[in-house]
CSV table of C-alpha atoms in Angstrom, one decimal:
chain,number,residue,atom,x,y,z
A,1,MET,CA,46.1,66.0,106.3
A,2,ASP,CA,48.2,67.0,109.3
A,3,SER,CA,51.3,69.2,108.8
A,4,ARG,CA,53.7,66.3,109.0
A,5,ARG,CA,51.8,64.3,106.3
A,6,MET,CA,51.5,67.5,104.2
A,7,LEU,CA,55.3,68.0,104.4
A,8,ARG,CA,55.9,64.4,103.5
A,9,THR,CA,53.7,64.7,100.5
A,10,SER,CA,55.4,67.9,99.5
A,11,ALA,CA,58.8,66.4,99.9
A,12,THR,CA,58.0,63.8,97.2
A,13,ALA,CA,57.6,66.7,94.9
A,14,LEU,CA,61.2,67.6,94.6
A,15,ALA,CA,62.1,68.8,91.2
A,16,ALA,CA,65.7,68.7,89.8
A,17,ALA,CA,67.6,70.0,92.7
A,18,GLY,CA,70.4,68.0,94.2
A,19,LEU,CA,70.3,66.2,97.5
A,20,ILE,CA,70.4,69.2,99.7
A,21,LEU,CA,68.7,69.0,101.4
A,22,SER,CA,59.2,62.3,95.8
A,23,GLY,CA,37.2,44.3,88.3
A,24,CYS,CA,39.7,42.0,86.6
A,25,SER,CA,42.1,43.7,84.3
A,26,GLY,CA,42.0,42.9,80.7
A,27,GLY,CA,44.5,43.0,78.0
A,28,SER,CA,44.4,45.4,75.1
A,29,ASP,CA,44.6,45.3,71.3
A,30,ALA,CA,47.6,47.6,71.8
A,31,ALA,CA,50.9,45.8,71.3
A,32,ALA,CA,54.2,47.5,71.7
A,33,PRO,CA,54.7,51.3,71.4
A,34,ARG,CA,55.0,52.8,68.0
A,35,THR,CA,58.6,53.3,66.9
A,36,THR,CA,59.9,56.9,67.4
A,37,ALA,CA,63.3,58.4,67.7
A,38,SER,CA,62.9,58.3,71.4
A,39,THR,CA,61.9,54.6,71.7
A,40,SER,CA,63.9,53.3,68.7
A,41,SER,CA,62.4,49.8,69.0
A,42,SER,CA,63.0,47.5,66.2
A,43,ALA,CA,60.2,45.2,64.9
A,44,PRO,CA,61.6,42.1,66.6
A,45,GLU,CA,61.9,44.1,69.9
A,46,ALA,CA,58.3,45.3,69.5
A,47,SER,CA,57.2,41.7,69.1
A,48,LYS,CA,59.0,40.6,72.2
A,49,LEU,CA,57.3,43.4,74.2
A,50,LYS,CA,53.9,41.9,73.4
A,51,LYS,CA,54.1,39.5,76.4
A,52,TYR,CA,54.3,42.5,78.7
A,53,TYR,CA,51.4,44.4,77.0
A,54,GLU,CA,49.2,41.3,77.2
A,55,GLN,CA,50.0,40.2,80.7
A,56,LYS,CA,47.2,39.8,83.2
A,57,LEU,CA,47.4,41.5,86.6
A,58,LYS,CA,46.5,39.4,89.7
A,59,TRP,CA,44.8,41.7,92.0
A,60,ARG,CA,44.9,41.0,95.7
A,61,ASP,CA,44.0,42.7,99.0
A,62,CYS,CA,47.0,44.8,100.1
A,63,GLY,CA,46.0,45.6,103.7
A,64,VAL,CA,44.6,49.0,103.1
A,65,GLU,CA,40.8,49.1,103.2
A,66,GLY,CA,39.3,49.6,99.7
A,67,PHE,CA,42.6,49.2,97.8
A,68,GLN,CA,43.9,46.3,95.7
A,69,CYS,CA,47.5,45.6,94.8
A,70,ALA,CA,49.2,43.8,91.9
A,71,THR,CA,52.6,43.4,90.4
A,72,LEU,CA,53.4,44.6,86.8
A,73,ARG,CA,56.3,43.0,84.9
A,74,ALA,CA,58.4,45.1,82.6
A,75,PRO,CA,61.8,44.6,80.9
A,76,LEU,CA,64.8,45.9,82.8
A,77,ASP,CA,66.2,47.2,79.6
A,78,TYR,CA,63.7,48.0,76.8
A,79,ALA,CA,66.5,47.5,74.3
A,80,LYS,CA,66.7,43.9,75.4
A,81,PRO,CA,63.1,42.9,76.0
A,82,ASP,CA,63.9,39.2,76.2
A,83,GLY,CA,66.4,39.9,79.0
A,84,GLU,CA,65.9,40.5,82.7
A,85,GLU,CA,62.7,41.9,84.2
A,86,VAL,CA,61.7,44.3,86.9
A,87,GLU,CA,58.6,44.0,89.0
A,88,LEU,CA,56.6,47.1,89.6
A,89,ALA,CA,54.1,47.7,92.5
A,90,VAL,CA,50.6,48.7,91.3
A,91,SER,CA,47.6,49.7,93.4
A,92,ARG,CA,44.0,50.8,92.6
A,93,VAL,CA,40.7,51.7,94.2
A,94,ARG,CA,37.7,51.0,92.0
A,95,ALA,CA,35.4,53.8,90.8
A,96,THR,CA,32.7,54.4,93.4
A,97,GLY,CA,29.9,55.6,91.1
A,98,PRO,CA,27.4,56.9,90.4
A,99,GLY,CA,27.9,57.6,86.7
A,100,LYS,CA,29.5,55.7,83.9
A,101,ARG,CA,33.0,54.6,84.6
A,102,LEU,CA,35.5,56.5,82.5
A,103,GLY,CA,38.5,54.2,82.8
A,104,SER,CA,41.6,54.4,84.9
A,105,LEU,CA,43.2,57.6,86.3
A,106,LEU,CA,46.9,57.2,87.0
A,107,VAL,CA,48.5,59.5,89.6
A,108,ASN,CA,52.1,60.4,90.4
A,109,PRO,CA,53.1,62.8,93.2
A,110,GLY,CA,56.6,63.6,91.8
A,111,GLY,CA,60.0,63.5,93.3
A,112,PRO,CA,61.5,61.8,91.5
A,113,GLY,CA,61.4,59.2,94.2
A,114,GLY,CA,57.9,59.8,95.6
A,115,SER,CA,55.8,56.7,96.1
A,116,ALA,CA,52.8,56.8,93.8
A,117,VAL,CA,51.3,53.9,95.6
A,118,GLY,CA,51.7,55.6,99.0
A,119,TYR,CA,50.3,58.8,97.5
A,120,LEU,CA,47.2,56.9,96.1
A,121,GLN,CA,46.5,55.1,99.3
A,122,GLY,CA,47.3,58.0,101.6
A,123,TYR,CA,45.6,60.8,99.7
A,124,ALA,CA,44.5,60.6,96.1
A,125,GLY,CA,42.4,57.5,96.4
A,126,ILE,CA,40.4,59.0,99.2
A,127,GLY,CA,41.0,62.7,98.9
A,128,TYR,CA,40.6,63.6,95.3
A,129,PRO,CA,37.2,65.2,94.5
A,130,ALA,CA,34.4,62.7,94.9
A,131,PRO,CA,33.0,63.2,91.3
A,132,VAL,CA,36.4,62.2,89.9
A,133,ARG,CA,36.7,59.1,92.2
A,134,ALA,CA,33.1,58.2,91.2
A,135,ARG,CA,34.0,57.9,87.5
A,136,TYR,CA,37.5,56.6,87.5
A,137,ASP,CA,39.4,53.7,88.9
A,138,MET,CA,42.2,55.5,90.8
A,139,VAL,CA,45.5,53.8,90.0
A,140,ALA,CA,49.2,54.2,90.8
A,141,VAL,CA,52.4,52.5,90.0
A,142,ASP,CA,55.6,53.1,91.9
A,143,PRO,CA,58.1,54.0,89.1
A,144,ARG,CA,61.1,51.6,88.8
A,145,GLY,CA,63.7,52.3,91.5
A,146,VAL,CA,61.1,53.8,93.8
A,147,ALA,CA,59.6,52.5,97.1
A,148,ARG,CA,58.0,49.1,96.3
A,149,SER,CA,59.4,48.8,92.7
A,150,GLU,CA,62.9,47.5,92.7
A,151,PRO,CA,64.0,50.3,95.0
A,152,VAL,CA,67.4,51.9,94.7
A,153,GLU,CA,69.3,51.7,97.9
A,154,CYS,CA,72.5,53.6,98.8
A,155,LEU,CA,73.2,54.2,102.4
A,156,THR,CA,72.3,52.8,105.8
A,157,GLY,CA,70.4,55.0,108.3
A,158,PRO,CA,73.5,56.1,110.3
A,159,GLN,CA,75.3,56.7,107.0
A,160,MET,CA,72.4,58.8,105.8
A,161,ASP,CA,72.4,60.8,109.1
A,162,ALA,CA,76.1,61.6,108.5
A,163,TYR,CA,75.5,62.5,104.9
A,164,THR,CA,72.6,65.0,105.6
A,165,GLN,CA,74.9,66.8,108.1
A,166,VAL,CA,77.8,67.4,105.8
A,167,ASP,CA,78.5,71.2,105.3
A,168,GLN,CA,76.8,72.2,102.1
A,169,THR,CA,78.4,75.7,102.0
A,170,PRO,CA,82.1,74.9,102.2
A,171,ASP,CA,84.4,77.7,103.2
A,172,ASP,CA,87.8,76.3,102.3
A,173,THR,CA,89.5,73.5,100.4
A,174,ALA,CA,89.1,71.0,103.2
A,175,GLU,CA,85.4,71.5,103.4
A,176,ILE,CA,85.1,71.3,99.6
A,177,ASN,CA,87.0,68.0,99.7
A,178,ALA,CA,84.7,66.7,102.4
A,179,LEU,CA,81.6,67.6,100.5
A,180,SER,CA,82.9,66.0,97.3
A,181,ALA,CA,83.8,62.9,99.3
A,182,ALA,CA,80.3,62.7,100.7
A,183,PHE,CA,78.8,62.9,97.2
A,184,LYS,CA,81.3,60.3,96.0
A,185,GLY,CA,80.5,58.0,98.9
A,186,PHE,CA,76.7,58.3,98.2
A,187,ALA,CA,77.2,57.4,94.6
A,188,ALA,CA,79.5,54.5,95.5
A,189,GLY,CA,76.9,53.2,97.9
A,190,CYS,CA,74.2,53.3,95.2
A,191,GLU,CA,76.4,51.4,92.8
A,192,LYS,CA,77.3,48.8,95.4
A,193,LYS,CA,73.7,48.2,96.5
A,194,SER,CA,71.8,48.8,93.3
A,195,GLY,CA,74.2,48.5,90.4
A,196,LYS,CA,71.9,46.3,88.3
A,197,VAL,CA,68.9,48.7,88.3
A,198,LEU,CA,70.8,52.0,88.5
A,199,PRO,CA,71.2,52.4,84.7
A,200,HIS,CA,67.5,51.7,84.1
A,201,VAL,CA,65.5,54.1,86.2
A,202,SER,CA,65.2,56.9,83.7
A,203,THR,CA,62.0,58.9,83.1
A,204,VAL,CA,61.8,57.5,79.6
A,205,GLU,CA,61.8,53.9,80.9
A,206,ALA,CA,59.2,54.9,83.6
A,207,ALA,CA,57.0,56.4,80.9
A,208,ARG,CA,57.2,53.2,78.9
A,209,ASP,CA,56.2,51.3,82.0
A,210,MET,CA,53.1,53.5,82.3
A,211,ASP,CA,52.2,52.6,78.7
A,212,VAL,CA,52.4,48.9,79.5
A,213,LEU,CA,50.2,49.5,82.5
A,214,ARG,CA,47.7,51.5,80.4
A,215,ALA,CA,47.3,48.6,78.0
A,216,VAL,CA,47.1,46.0,80.8
A,217,LEU,CA,44.3,48.0,82.4
A,218,GLY,CA,42.4,47.9,79.2
A,219,ASP,CA,42.5,51.7,78.5
A,220,ALA,CA,43.0,52.9,74.9
A,221,LYS,CA,44.2,56.2,76.1
A,222,LEU,CA,46.1,57.3,79.2
A,223,THR,CA,44.4,59.6,81.8
A,224,TYR,CA,46.9,60.9,84.2
A,225,VAL,CA,47.5,63.5,86.9
A,226,GLY,CA,51.2,64.2,87.6
A,227,ALA,CA,52.6,66.7,90.1
A,228,SER,CA,56.0,68.4,89.9
A,229,TYR,CA,58.5,65.8,88.6
A,230,GLY,CA,55.3,63.9,87.6
A,231,THR,CA,54.7,66.5,85.0
A,232,PHE,CA,58.0,65.6,83.3
A,233,LEU,CA,57.0,62.0,83.5
A,234,GLY,CA,53.6,62.8,81.9
A,235,ALA,CA,55.2,65.1,79.2
A,236,THR,CA,57.7,62.3,78.4
A,237,TYR,CA,54.8,59.9,78.0
A,238,ALA,CA,53.1,62.4,75.6
A,239,GLU,CA,56.3,62.7,73.6
A,240,LEU,CA,56.7,58.9,73.3
A,241,PHE,CA,53.0,58.1,72.7
A,242,PRO,CA,51.1,61.2,71.5
A,243,ASP,CA,48.4,59.1,69.9
A,244,ARG,CA,47.7,57.5,73.3
A,245,VAL,CA,47.3,60.7,75.3
A,246,GLY,CA,43.8,61.0,76.8
A,247,ARG,CA,43.4,63.6,79.6
A,248,LEU,CA,46.7,64.7,81.1
A,249,VAL,CA,47.0,67.1,84.0
A,250,LEU,CA,50.6,68.4,84.6
A,251,ASP,CA,50.5,70.3,87.9
A,252,GLY,CA,53.5,72.2,89.0
A,253,ALA,CA,55.2,71.8,85.7
A,254,MET,CA,58.9,71.3,84.9
A,255,ASP,CA,60.6,72.6,81.8
A,256,PRO,CA,62.3,69.8,79.9
A,257,SER,CA,64.3,72.1,77.7
A,258,LEU,CA,66.5,73.3,80.6
A,259,SER,CA,70.0,71.9,81.5
A,260,ALA,CA,70.6,70.6,85.0
A,261,LEU,CA,72.5,73.8,85.9
A,262,ASP,CA,69.6,76.0,84.7
A,263,LEU,CA,67.0,73.8,86.4
A,264,ASN,CA,68.9,74.0,89.7
A,265,ARG,CA,69.4,77.7,89.5
A,266,ASP,CA,65.8,78.4,88.5
A,267,GLN,CA,64.6,76.3,91.4
A,268,THR,CA,66.9,78.2,93.7
A,269,GLY,CA,65.1,81.4,92.6
A,270,GLY,CA,61.8,79.7,93.3
A,271,PHE,CA,62.7,79.0,96.9
A,272,GLU,CA,63.8,82.6,97.2
A,273,THR,CA,60.3,83.7,95.9
A,274,ALA,CA,58.7,81.4,98.4
A,275,PHE,CA,60.9,82.6,101.3
A,276,ARG,CA,60.1,86.2,100.5
A,277,ALA,CA,56.4,85.4,100.7
A,278,PHE,CA,56.9,83.7,104.0
A,279,ALA,CA,59.0,86.6,105.3
A,280,ALA,CA,56.4,89.1,104.2
A,281,ASP,CA,53.8,87.2,106.2
A,282,CYS,CA,56.1,86.7,109.2
A,283,VAL,CA,57.3,90.3,109.7
A,284,ARG,CA,53.6,91.4,110.1
A,285,LYS,CA,53.4,89.2,113.2
A,286,PRO,CA,54.7,90.3,116.6
A,287,ASP,CA,56.3,86.9,117.3
A,288,CYS,CA,58.2,86.7,114.0
A,289,PRO,CA,61.7,85.3,114.9
A,290,LEU,CA,63.1,87.2,111.9
A,291,GLY,CA,62.1,90.5,113.2
A,292,THR,CA,59.2,92.9,112.4
A,293,GLY,CA,61.0,95.1,109.9
A,294,SER,CA,61.3,94.6,106.1
A,295,VAL,CA,61.5,91.4,104.0
A,296,ALA,CA,65.1,92.3,103.2
A,297,ALA,CA,65.9,92.5,106.9
A,298,ALA,CA,64.2,89.2,107.5
A,299,GLY,CA,66.4,87.7,104.8
A,300,GLU,CA,69.5,89.0,106.5
A,301,ALA,CA,68.3,87.6,109.8
A,302,MET,CA,67.8,84.2,108.1
A,303,LYS,CA,71.3,84.2,106.6
A,304,LYS,CA,72.8,85.2,110.0
A,305,PHE,CA,71.0,82.3,111.7
A,306,PHE,CA,72.4,79.9,109.1
A,307,ARG,CA,75.9,81.3,109.7
A,308,ASP,CA,75.4,80.9,113.5
A,309,VAL,CA,74.4,77.3,113.4
A,310,ASP,CA,77.2,76.6,110.9
A,311,ALA,CA,79.7,77.9,113.4
A,312,ALA,CA,78.0,76.4,116.5
A,313,PRO,CA,75.3,73.7,115.9
A,314,VAL,CA,72.5,73.7,118.4
A,315,PRO,CA,71.3,70.7,120.4
A,316,THR,CA,68.1,68.8,119.4
A,317,GLY,CA,67.5,66.5,122.3
A,318,GLU,CA,69.2,63.6,120.4
A,319,ASP,CA,72.6,62.7,119.1
A,320,ARG,CA,72.3,64.8,116.0
A,321,LYS,CA,72.8,68.5,116.4
A,322,LEU,CA,71.2,71.1,114.1
A,323,GLY,CA,73.9,72.5,111.9
A,324,GLU,CA,73.5,74.7,108.8
A,325,SER,CA,72.7,71.8,106.4
A,326,LEU,CA,69.8,70.4,108.4
A,327,ALA,CA,68.6,73.8,109.4
A,328,THR,CA,68.4,74.9,105.7
A,329,THR,CA,66.6,71.7,104.8
A,330,GLY,CA,64.1,72.3,107.5
A,331,VAL,CA,63.3,75.8,106.3
A,332,ILE,CA,63.1,74.6,102.7
A,333,ALA,CA,60.7,71.8,103.7
A,334,ALA,CA,58.2,74.4,105.0
A,335,MET,CA,58.4,76.4,101.8
A,336,TYR,CA,56.4,73.8,99.9
A,337,ASP,CA,53.1,74.6,101.7
A,338,GLU,CA,52.1,77.9,103.3
A,339,GLY,CA,50.1,75.9,105.9
A,340,ALA,CA,53.5,75.0,107.4
A,341,TRP,CA,54.5,78.6,108.0
A,342,PRO,CA,53.3,78.8,111.6
A,343,GLN,CA,55.2,75.6,112.3
A,344,LEU,CA,58.3,77.1,110.8
A,345,ARG,CA,58.0,80.3,112.8
A,346,GLU,CA,57.9,78.3,116.0
A,347,ALA,CA,60.7,76.1,115.0
A,348,LEU,CA,62.9,79.0,114.1
A,349,ALA,CA,62.2,80.8,117.3
A,350,GLN,CA,63.1,77.7,119.3
A,351,ALA,CA,66.3,77.1,117.3
A,352,MET,CA,67.4,80.7,117.7
A,353,GLY,CA,66.9,80.1,121.4
A,354,GLY,CA,69.2,77.1,121.4
A,355,GLU,CA,66.7,74.2,120.8
A,356,GLY,CA,66.8,72.7,117.3
A,357,ALA,CA,64.3,69.9,117.6
A,358,GLY,CA,61.5,71.7,115.6
A,359,LEU,CA,63.7,72.4,112.6
A,360,LEU,CA,65.2,68.9,112.8
A,361,ALA,CA,61.7,67.4,112.6
A,362,LEU,CA,61.0,69.5,109.5
A,363,ALA,CA,64.2,68.3,107.9
A,364,ASP,CA,63.5,64.7,108.8
A,365,SER,CA,60.1,65.0,107.2
A,366,TYR,CA,61.7,66.3,104.0
A,367,TYR,CA,64.1,63.4,103.9
A,368,GLU,CA,61.4,60.9,104.9
A,369,ARG,CA,63.4,59.8,108.0
A,370,GLU,CA,61.5,57.7,110.4
A,371,THR,CA,61.8,57.9,114.2
A,372,ASP,CA,63.8,54.7,114.3
A,373,GLY,CA,66.5,56.2,112.2
A,374,THR,CA,65.6,54.5,108.9
A,375,TYR,CA,65.0,56.4,105.7
A,376,ALA,CA,62.6,55.8,102.8
A,377,ASN,CA,64.4,55.5,99.5
A,378,LEU,CA,63.1,58.9,98.3
A,379,MET,CA,66.5,60.6,98.2
A,380,PHE,CA,68.2,57.5,96.7
A,381,ALA,CA,65.7,57.3,93.8
A,382,ASN,CA,65.7,61.1,93.5
A,383,ALA,CA,69.4,61.1,92.6
A,384,ALA,CA,69.3,58.0,90.5
A,385,VAL,CA,66.6,59.3,88.2
A,386,ASN,CA,67.9,62.9,88.0
A,387,CYS,CA,71.4,61.8,87.3
A,388,LEU,CA,70.2,59.6,84.4
A,389,ASP,CA,67.8,62.1,82.9
A,390,LEU,CA,70.3,65.0,82.4
A,391,PRO,CA,74.1,65.4,82.1
A,392,PRO,CA,75.5,66.7,85.4
A,393,ALA,CA,75.4,70.4,86.2
A,394,TYR,CA,79.2,70.6,86.8
A,395,ARG,CA,82.3,68.9,85.5
A,396,ASP,CA,84.0,69.2,88.9
A,397,ALA,CA,84.0,71.0,92.2
A,398,ALA,CA,85.8,74.0,90.7
A,399,ALA,CA,82.8,74.5,88.4
A,400,ALA,CA,80.4,74.4,91.3
A,401,GLU,CA,82.5,77.0,93.2
A,402,LYS,CA,82.4,79.2,90.1
A,403,ALA,CA,78.6,79.0,89.9
A,404,VAL,CA,78.0,80.0,93.5
A,405,PRO,CA,77.7,83.8,92.7
A,406,SER,CA,75.0,83.2,90.1
A,407,PHE,CA,73.0,81.0,92.6
A,408,GLU,CA,73.4,83.7,95.3
A,409,LYS,CA,72.0,86.2,92.9
A,410,ALA,CA,69.0,83.9,92.3
A,411,SER,CA,68.6,83.5,96.1
A,412,PRO,CA,70.7,85.4,98.7
A,413,VAL,CA,69.2,83.1,101.4
A,414,PHE,CA,69.6,79.7,99.8
A,415,GLY,CA,71.9,80.2,96.9
A,416,ALA,CA,75.3,79.0,98.1
A,417,GLY,CA,73.9,75.7,99.5
A,418,LEU,CA,71.8,74.9,96.5
A,419,ALA,CA,74.7,75.7,94.2
A,420,TRP,CA,76.9,73.1,95.9
A,421,ALA,CA,74.0,70.6,96.2
A,422,ALA,CA,74.0,70.4,92.4
A,423,LEU,CA,77.4,68.7,92.5
A,424,ASN,CA,75.9,65.3,93.4
A,425,CYS,CA,75.5,64.0,89.8
A,426,THR,CA,79.1,64.8,88.9
A,427,TYR,CA,80.3,61.6,90.5
A,428,TRP,CA,77.4,59.4,89.4
A,429,PRO,CA,78.4,55.9,88.3
A,430,ALA,CA,75.7,55.4,85.6
A,431,PRO,CA,76.2,57.7,82.6
A,432,PRO,CA,73.3,60.0,81.7
A,433,THR,CA,70.9,58.8,79.0
A,434,GLY,CA,68.8,61.9,78.6
A,435,ARG,CA,69.4,65.4,77.5
A,436,PRO,CA,67.5,68.8,77.7
A,437,HIS,CA,65.1,69.2,74.9
A,438,ARG,CA,61.7,70.8,74.0
A,439,ILE,CA,58.8,68.4,74.2
A,440,THR,CA,56.0,69.2,71.6
A,441,ALA,CA,54.1,65.9,71.5
A,442,GLU,CA,52.7,66.6,68.1
A,443,GLY,CA,49.3,65.0,67.6
A,444,ALA,CA,48.4,64.6,71.3
A,445,ALA,CA,45.0,65.5,72.6
A,446,PRO,CA,44.7,68.7,74.7
A,447,ILE,CA,47.1,68.6,77.7
A,448,LEU,CA,46.4,70.8,80.8
A,449,VAL,CA,49.5,72.4,82.3
A,450,VAL,CA,49.1,74.0,85.7
A,451,GLY,CA,51.4,76.6,87.3
A,452,THR,CA,51.4,78.4,90.6
A,453,THR,CA,52.9,81.9,90.6
A,454,ARG,CA,54.9,81.6,93.8
A,455,ASP,CA,55.7,77.9,93.6
A,456,PRO,CA,59.0,77.2,95.4
A,457,ALA,CA,60.1,74.0,93.7
A,458,THR,CA,58.8,74.4,90.1
A,459,PRO,CA,58.9,78.1,89.3
A,460,TYR,CA,55.9,79.5,87.4
A,461,HIS,CA,57.8,80.3,84.2
A,462,TRP,CA,58.5,76.5,83.8
A,463,ALA,CA,54.7,76.0,83.5
A,464,ARG,CA,54.5,78.8,80.9
A,465,SER,CA,57.4,77.2,79.0
A,466,LEU,CA,56.0,73.7,79.0
A,467,ALA,CA,52.5,74.8,77.9
A,468,GLY,CA,54.1,76.7,75.1
A,469,GLN,CA,56.3,73.8,74.0
A,470,LEU,CA,53.4,71.3,73.9
A,471,SER,CA,51.5,71.5,70.6
A,472,SER,CA,48.3,70.9,72.4
A,473,GLY,CA,49.2,72.6,75.8
A,474,THR,CA,46.7,74.7,77.7
A,475,LEU,CA,48.0,76.8,80.6
A,476,LEU,CA,46.0,77.2,83.9
A,477,THR,CA,47.5,79.6,86.5
A,478,TYR,CA,47.0,79.7,90.2
A,479,GLU,CA,47.9,83.0,91.7
A,480,GLY,CA,49.1,81.9,95.1
A,481,ASP,CA,51.7,80.2,97.3
A,482,GLY,CA,52.8,76.6,97.7
A,483,HIS,CA,53.8,73.8,95.5
A,484,THR,CA,51.2,72.6,92.9
A,485,ALA,CA,47.6,73.8,92.8
A,486,TYR,CA,45.1,70.9,92.5
A,487,GLY,CA,43.3,70.1,95.7
A,488,ARG,CA,44.9,72.9,97.7
A,489,GLY,CA,41.8,75.0,98.3
A,490,SER,CA,41.0,76.9,95.1
A,491,ASP,CA,37.6,76.1,93.9
A,492,CYS,CA,38.4,77.7,90.6
A,493,ILE,CA,41.4,75.4,90.0
A,494,ASP,CA,39.6,72.3,91.1
A,495,THR,CA,36.5,73.0,89.0
A,496,ALA,CA,38.6,73.6,85.9
A,497,ILE,CA,40.6,70.4,86.4
A,498,ASN,CA,37.6,68.3,87.4
A,499,THR,CA,35.7,69.5,84.3
A,500,TYR,CA,38.6,68.5,82.1
A,501,LEU,CA,39.0,65.1,83.7
A,502,LEU,CA,35.2,64.3,83.6
A,503,GLU,CA,34.2,66.0,80.3
A,504,GLY,CA,37.5,66.3,78.4
A,505,THR,CA,37.1,70.0,78.0
A,506,PRO,CA,40.1,72.0,79.1
A,507,PRO,CA,39.7,75.6,80.4
A,508,ALA,CA,40.5,78.5,78.1
A,509,ASP,CA,44.2,78.8,77.6
A,510,GLY,CA,45.6,81.4,80.0
A,511,LYS,CA,42.8,81.1,82.6
A,512,ARG,CA,43.9,82.4,86.0
A,513,CYS,CA,42.6,81.5,89.4
A,514,SER,CA,43.3,82.8,92.9
């Protein structure tokens, strides 16, 4: 994958941070999901769900060689299964052989907001290890609200351009009011354009959609690889349907027990850890734009650069200038993958010399902005799902301002901006339906949780926590940089995951790879 594609894939793996800145099918004898406290389906409702569990997918060519596409129907509101429906985009590539087919392997790249279909067709369906693709039909469904599945829409391209340039580190009341107004305008745009679907894009609903797809594909158990936010989606599935868990890989894990405030603050610390790793590498090189001294000095140089472009944005060769918000987003984008560090060094050097095009390109990749000025719906769906899944981090702007010092302690470089970014859900029009809680998934088959020690977006201790919460969790650790571990160059990690997917045997709990 080239660096831009890698960054796009990484951008879909946003965790819970705010918008600072992811043959013929048969039916199944499975009917509706079993009743739990989480699903709370009555018997009549379960009966009405039967039509969804027994639907037949009509596969068709979708213009990408080797892949088929179909449309899955699901209820808009699972509490009203005889009401309105949503249509969800599904894609697959058939098992290539040799060897006995093991069923379907669903993949999700995270976000929330990342297109699983795009990820399947652009990477997983052709880039996952050949032995895995030989034995599984590789399958993806864009979650509700995302990409091709009833996408949440909020702002036009020009409106989004203005939104991404709003000062995320307000210095006075006027700037605080301007940032609050931007978040309110974003939320109002989502309500105006997507009001019907907005209350129904939660992770619980997406997990229930996955169970419908599992049944329609004819699989008794779900086999799944989820990255970043996709780990929360997978863990939620295990909580709802523990008896239907097959082989689940949760790579770059989130901790479902944390509040929105703690998730945002923890992730801020993760970006600081990643920045320090980048800085340690940078200062050893004679062309490092942050100097050749200590990591601490590099951090101070980074902060000074952000202050400079806040005071005087630099030109980029187009109408948009590079101010602090876009510059910060560009730097954060490169934290997801150490392969982007050379690109970041060059972009920083150019920006410090008065030319901001390189950092702007990194920021655009993060936001999935196309060269024609249009945006994918990644950031719209990201907010819509996050703001449903947890109560907001703050009651009001005053609470955000009060939290800034604790975020700056977590990250002297990024803390202030990420503290204010968490204000976005405060003004959300759809009330939250989720809450922070531990997920144990009692009775589930072994679930493999993967954590990377210097992961910027999903800090390593989240993986330790999730593996400890799950009654059948097994922790696999990658000692390295970057976001997620599978398919990133570690033979040790890939072999352990491949063995689990192909043979059902997880590695020893606590296994470490480098």
